[in-house]
Short mmCIF file of C-alpha atoms in Angstrom, two decimals:
data_model
loop_
_atom_site.label_atom_id
_atom_site.label_comp_id
_atom_site.label_asym_id
_atom_site.label_seq_id
_atom_site.Cartn_x
_atom_site.Cartn_y
_atom_site.Cartn_z
CA UNK A 176 19.21 28.70 -64.33
CA UNK A 177 21.85 30.22 -62.04
CA UNK A 178 24.31 27.85 -60.41
CA UNK A 179 23.98 27.51 -56.63
CA UNK A 180 27.19 27.87 -54.64
CA UNK A 181 27.44 25.88 -51.42
CA UNK A 182 29.56 27.39 -48.66
CA UNK A 183 30.46 25.21 -45.66
CA UNK A 184 30.26 27.79 -42.87
CA UNK A 185 30.51 25.35 -39.97
CA UNK A 186 33.73 23.84 -41.31
CA UNK A 187 35.31 27.30 -41.53
CA UNK A 188 34.14 28.23 -38.04
CA UNK A 189 35.56 25.04 -36.51
CA UNK A 190 38.87 25.51 -38.34
CA UNK A 191 39.23 29.08 -37.10
CA UNK A 192 38.30 28.01 -33.58
CA UNK A 193 40.90 25.24 -33.58
CA UNK A 194 43.68 27.76 -34.27
CA UNK A 195 42.38 30.15 -31.60
CA UNK A 196 42.22 27.26 -29.13
CA UNK A 197 45.85 26.33 -29.79
CA UNK A 198 46.89 29.97 -29.27
CA UNK A 199 44.95 30.02 -26.00
CA UNK A 200 46.62 26.82 -24.77
CA UNK A 201 50.04 28.38 -25.37
CA UNK A 202 48.93 31.46 -23.43
CA UNK A 203 47.79 29.28 -20.53
CA UNK A 204 51.08 27.37 -20.49
CA UNK A 205 53.03 30.63 -20.50
CA UNK A 206 50.97 31.86 -17.54
CA UNK A 207 51.00 28.47 -15.80
CA UNK A 208 47.22 28.32 -15.47
CA UNK A 209 45.33 25.03 -15.81
CA UNK A 210 41.98 25.45 -17.57
CA UNK A 211 39.28 22.80 -17.05
CA UNK A 212 36.23 22.72 -19.32
CA UNK A 213 33.26 21.23 -17.44
CA UNK A 214 30.32 20.15 -19.60
CA UNK A 215 26.97 18.45 -19.02
CA UNK A 216 23.25 18.72 -19.62
CA UNK A 217 21.23 21.22 -17.51
CA UNK A 218 20.56 20.09 -13.95
CA UNK A 219 23.27 17.44 -13.77
CA UNK A 220 25.13 19.25 -10.99
CA UNK A 221 27.88 21.35 -12.59
CA UNK A 222 27.59 24.23 -10.13
CA UNK A 223 27.26 21.87 -7.17
CA UNK A 224 30.40 20.01 -8.21
CA UNK A 225 32.30 23.28 -8.66
CA UNK A 226 31.27 24.44 -5.19
CA UNK A 227 32.38 21.11 -3.67
CA UNK A 228 35.67 21.35 -5.58
CA UNK A 229 36.33 24.86 -4.30
CA UNK A 230 35.63 23.79 -0.72
CA UNK A 231 38.13 20.92 -1.04
CA UNK A 232 40.93 22.59 -2.98
CA UNK A 233 40.90 26.33 -2.27
CA UNK A 234 43.47 25.97 0.52
CA UNK A 235 45.93 24.32 -1.90
CA UNK A 236 45.12 25.90 -5.26
CA UNK A 237 44.24 29.42 -6.34
CA UNK A 238 40.96 28.96 -8.20
CA UNK A 239 38.85 31.05 -10.55
CA UNK A 240 35.57 30.13 -12.25
CA UNK A 241 34.27 31.16 -15.66
CA UNK A 242 30.49 30.76 -15.75
CA UNK A 243 28.64 30.54 -19.07
CA UNK A 244 24.89 30.92 -19.40
CA UNK A 245 22.51 32.11 -22.06
CA UNK A 246 21.22 34.50 -19.38
CA UNK A 247 21.30 35.02 -15.58
CA UNK A 248 24.14 35.35 -13.07
CA UNK A 249 22.74 32.94 -10.47
CA UNK A 250 25.52 30.34 -10.79
CA UNK A 251 28.29 32.94 -10.69
CA UNK A 252 26.77 34.37 -7.50
CA UNK A 253 26.80 30.93 -5.85
CA UNK A 254 30.44 30.42 -6.76
CA UNK A 255 31.54 33.93 -5.74
CA UNK A 256 29.94 33.40 -2.32
CA UNK A 257 32.62 30.73 -1.72
CA UNK A 258 35.34 33.36 -1.89
CA UNK A 259 36.73 32.80 -5.39
CA UNK A 260 36.80 35.12 -8.39
CA UNK A 261 33.88 34.28 -10.70
CA UNK A 262 33.34 35.78 -14.15
CA UNK A 263 29.98 35.47 -15.90
CA UNK A 264 29.77 35.10 -19.68
CA UNK A 265 26.32 35.68 -21.15
CA UNK A 266 26.31 33.87 -24.47
CA UNK A 267 23.28 35.71 -25.85
CA UNK A 268 21.62 32.60 -27.20
CA UNK A 269 24.71 30.57 -28.12
CA UNK A 270 24.48 27.01 -26.78
CA UNK A 271 28.24 26.63 -26.26
CA UNK A 272 31.52 28.39 -25.56
CA UNK A 273 34.30 28.60 -28.12
CA UNK A 274 37.94 29.67 -27.74
CA UNK A 275 37.30 33.34 -28.56
CA UNK A 276 34.56 33.59 -25.91
CA UNK A 277 36.79 31.93 -23.33
CA UNK A 278 39.68 34.26 -24.18
CA UNK A 279 37.44 37.26 -23.54
CA UNK A 280 36.41 35.79 -20.20
CA UNK A 281 40.00 35.07 -19.17
CA UNK A 282 40.88 38.72 -19.74
CA UNK A 283 38.86 39.52 -16.59
CA UNK A 284 41.15 37.34 -14.41
CA UNK A 285 44.57 38.07 -12.96
CA UNK A 286 46.20 34.98 -14.42
CA UNK A 287 49.41 35.56 -12.48
CA UNK A 288 47.53 34.79 -9.25
CA UNK A 289 45.67 31.66 -10.33
CA UNK A 290 46.54 27.98 -10.67
CA UNK A 291 43.19 26.65 -11.87
CA UNK A 292 40.25 28.12 -13.78
CA UNK A 293 37.11 26.01 -14.17
CA UNK A 294 34.77 26.72 -17.07
CA UNK A 295 31.14 25.89 -16.41
CA UNK A 296 30.04 25.50 -20.01
CA UNK A 297 26.47 25.98 -21.22
CA UNK A 298 24.20 23.08 -20.25
CA UNK A 299 24.05 20.99 -23.42
CA UNK A 300 25.37 17.58 -24.48
CA UNK A 301 25.71 18.50 -28.18
CA UNK A 302 27.26 21.87 -29.11
CA UNK A 303 29.88 22.22 -26.34
CA UNK A 304 31.49 18.95 -27.46
CA UNK A 305 32.13 20.37 -30.95
CA UNK A 306 34.13 23.44 -29.92
CA UNK A 307 37.63 23.39 -28.45
CA UNK A 308 37.71 25.99 -25.67
CA UNK A 309 41.48 25.91 -25.27
CA UNK A 310 41.11 23.94 -22.03
CA UNK A 311 43.89 21.64 -20.86
CA UNK A 312 41.35 18.95 -19.91
CA UNK A 313 37.68 18.34 -20.71
CA UNK A 314 35.40 16.95 -18.02
CA UNK A 315 31.76 16.00 -18.24
CA UNK A 316 29.07 15.15 -15.72
CA UNK A 317 26.33 12.59 -16.22
CA UNK A 318 23.75 12.36 -13.45
CA UNK A 319 22.04 9.07 -12.63
CA UNK A 320 18.50 10.38 -13.38
CA UNK A 321 19.58 11.09 -16.97
CA UNK A 322 20.02 7.38 -17.69
CA UNK A 323 22.88 5.11 -18.71
CA UNK A 324 22.09 5.33 -22.44
CA UNK A 325 23.55 8.81 -23.01
CA UNK A 326 26.81 7.50 -24.58
CA UNK A 327 24.64 5.95 -27.29
CA UNK A 328 22.80 9.21 -27.94
CA UNK A 329 25.63 11.74 -27.55
CA UNK A 330 28.84 9.87 -28.44
CA UNK A 331 30.95 12.93 -29.28
CA UNK A 332 30.67 14.33 -25.76
CA UNK A 333 32.04 11.09 -24.32
CA UNK A 334 34.75 10.92 -26.98
CA UNK A 335 36.22 14.39 -26.36
CA UNK A 336 36.13 14.25 -22.56
CA UNK A 337 39.05 13.12 -20.42
CA UNK A 338 37.03 12.32 -17.31
CA UNK A 339 33.40 11.41 -16.64
CA UNK A 340 31.90 12.32 -13.27
CA UNK A 341 28.78 10.28 -12.56
CA UNK A 342 26.81 12.45 -10.14
CA UNK A 343 23.77 11.76 -7.93
CA UNK A 344 24.95 8.26 -7.07
CA UNK A 345 22.69 8.47 -4.00
CA UNK A 346 19.78 8.17 -6.44
CA UNK A 347 21.06 4.86 -7.84
CA UNK A 348 18.98 2.55 -5.58
CA UNK A 349 15.79 4.23 -6.83
CA UNK A 350 16.52 3.89 -10.55
CA UNK A 351 17.26 1.28 -13.22
CA UNK A 352 20.57 2.98 -14.06
CA UNK A 353 23.31 0.40 -14.68
CA UNK A 354 26.91 1.43 -13.95
CA UNK A 355 28.07 -1.74 -15.72
CA UNK A 356 26.24 -0.78 -18.92
CA UNK A 357 27.46 2.80 -18.67
CA UNK A 358 31.11 1.76 -18.28
CA UNK A 359 30.91 -0.61 -21.23
CA UNK A 360 29.35 2.05 -23.46
CA UNK A 361 31.74 4.79 -22.39
CA UNK A 362 34.91 2.72 -22.70
CA UNK A 363 33.82 1.50 -26.13
CA UNK A 364 33.94 5.14 -27.24
CA UNK A 365 36.91 6.28 -25.17
CA UNK A 366 39.23 3.62 -23.73
CA UNK A 367 41.22 6.14 -21.69
CA UNK A 368 38.23 7.81 -20.01
CA UNK A 369 38.47 8.16 -16.24
CA UNK A 370 35.11 7.44 -14.56
CA UNK A 371 34.49 8.82 -11.07
CA UNK A 372 31.32 8.22 -9.07
CA UNK A 373 30.16 11.05 -6.79
CA UNK A 374 27.23 12.50 -4.93
CA UNK A 375 27.40 16.25 -4.57
CA UNK A 376 24.53 16.02 -2.08
CA UNK A 377 26.24 13.60 0.35
CA UNK A 378 29.85 14.34 -0.56
CA UNK A 379 30.64 10.73 -1.45
CA UNK A 380 33.38 10.47 -4.05
CA UNK A 381 34.25 14.17 -3.97
CA UNK A 382 37.71 13.52 -2.52
CA UNK A 383 38.44 11.07 -5.33
CA UNK A 384 37.41 13.65 -7.90
CA UNK A 385 39.42 16.42 -6.27
CA UNK A 386 42.47 14.17 -5.99
CA UNK A 387 42.29 13.43 -9.72
CA UNK A 388 41.91 17.12 -10.58
CA UNK A 389 44.67 18.28 -8.25
CA UNK A 390 46.99 15.67 -9.72
CA UNK A 391 46.28 16.95 -13.22
CA UNK A 392 46.93 20.54 -12.16
CA UNK A 393 50.17 19.73 -10.36
CA UNK A 394 51.46 17.69 -13.29
CA UNK A 395 50.70 20.63 -15.60
CA UNK A 396 52.37 23.18 -13.30
CA UNK A 397 55.50 21.06 -12.94
CA UNK A 398 55.91 20.42 -16.68
#
């Protein structure tokens, strides 16, 4: 009987991506552009948060947005209508972005005229957490209707993220979502995680989020 050879493809892919991501981070530092990777499940409010962020920060920061979707340009159109440069990446079935995809997207921007680029990653709590995009910071959104148990089900996403935005806080009175339970579960996985409560519908908490993000960008630009 012939011997079967096992080849670990995923391990090789992740190793190659890690090197590409490090190269991309050096490129971003050289060009003084802060890249934020925004992740979440579908419908949590990524595009809404990006629009709110643009409205609050576009007078102080030069912003671009890299939209990723399996298909469609609807989110990029919403963002572009706010007067910022938006680039759409169609992933063709891939459920995540990796560093090589992001690098191709960044080639469509004039990096010399930007301070901040926000990636709207593919809506998914699994695959995007596994791939380093080359971003300076990782952010994730969890919306109240999704439930407070997501750190138990998708721990890697909460481990790799620097900040958690809890969106749709206006829905809290109508649900059994527990912020206390969420905080305990998140901080058990990631003690340094920032947790910011917002409502993109009402605008509550948006200034707190934008203040955190602007502070991160300014610290990066001044380094």
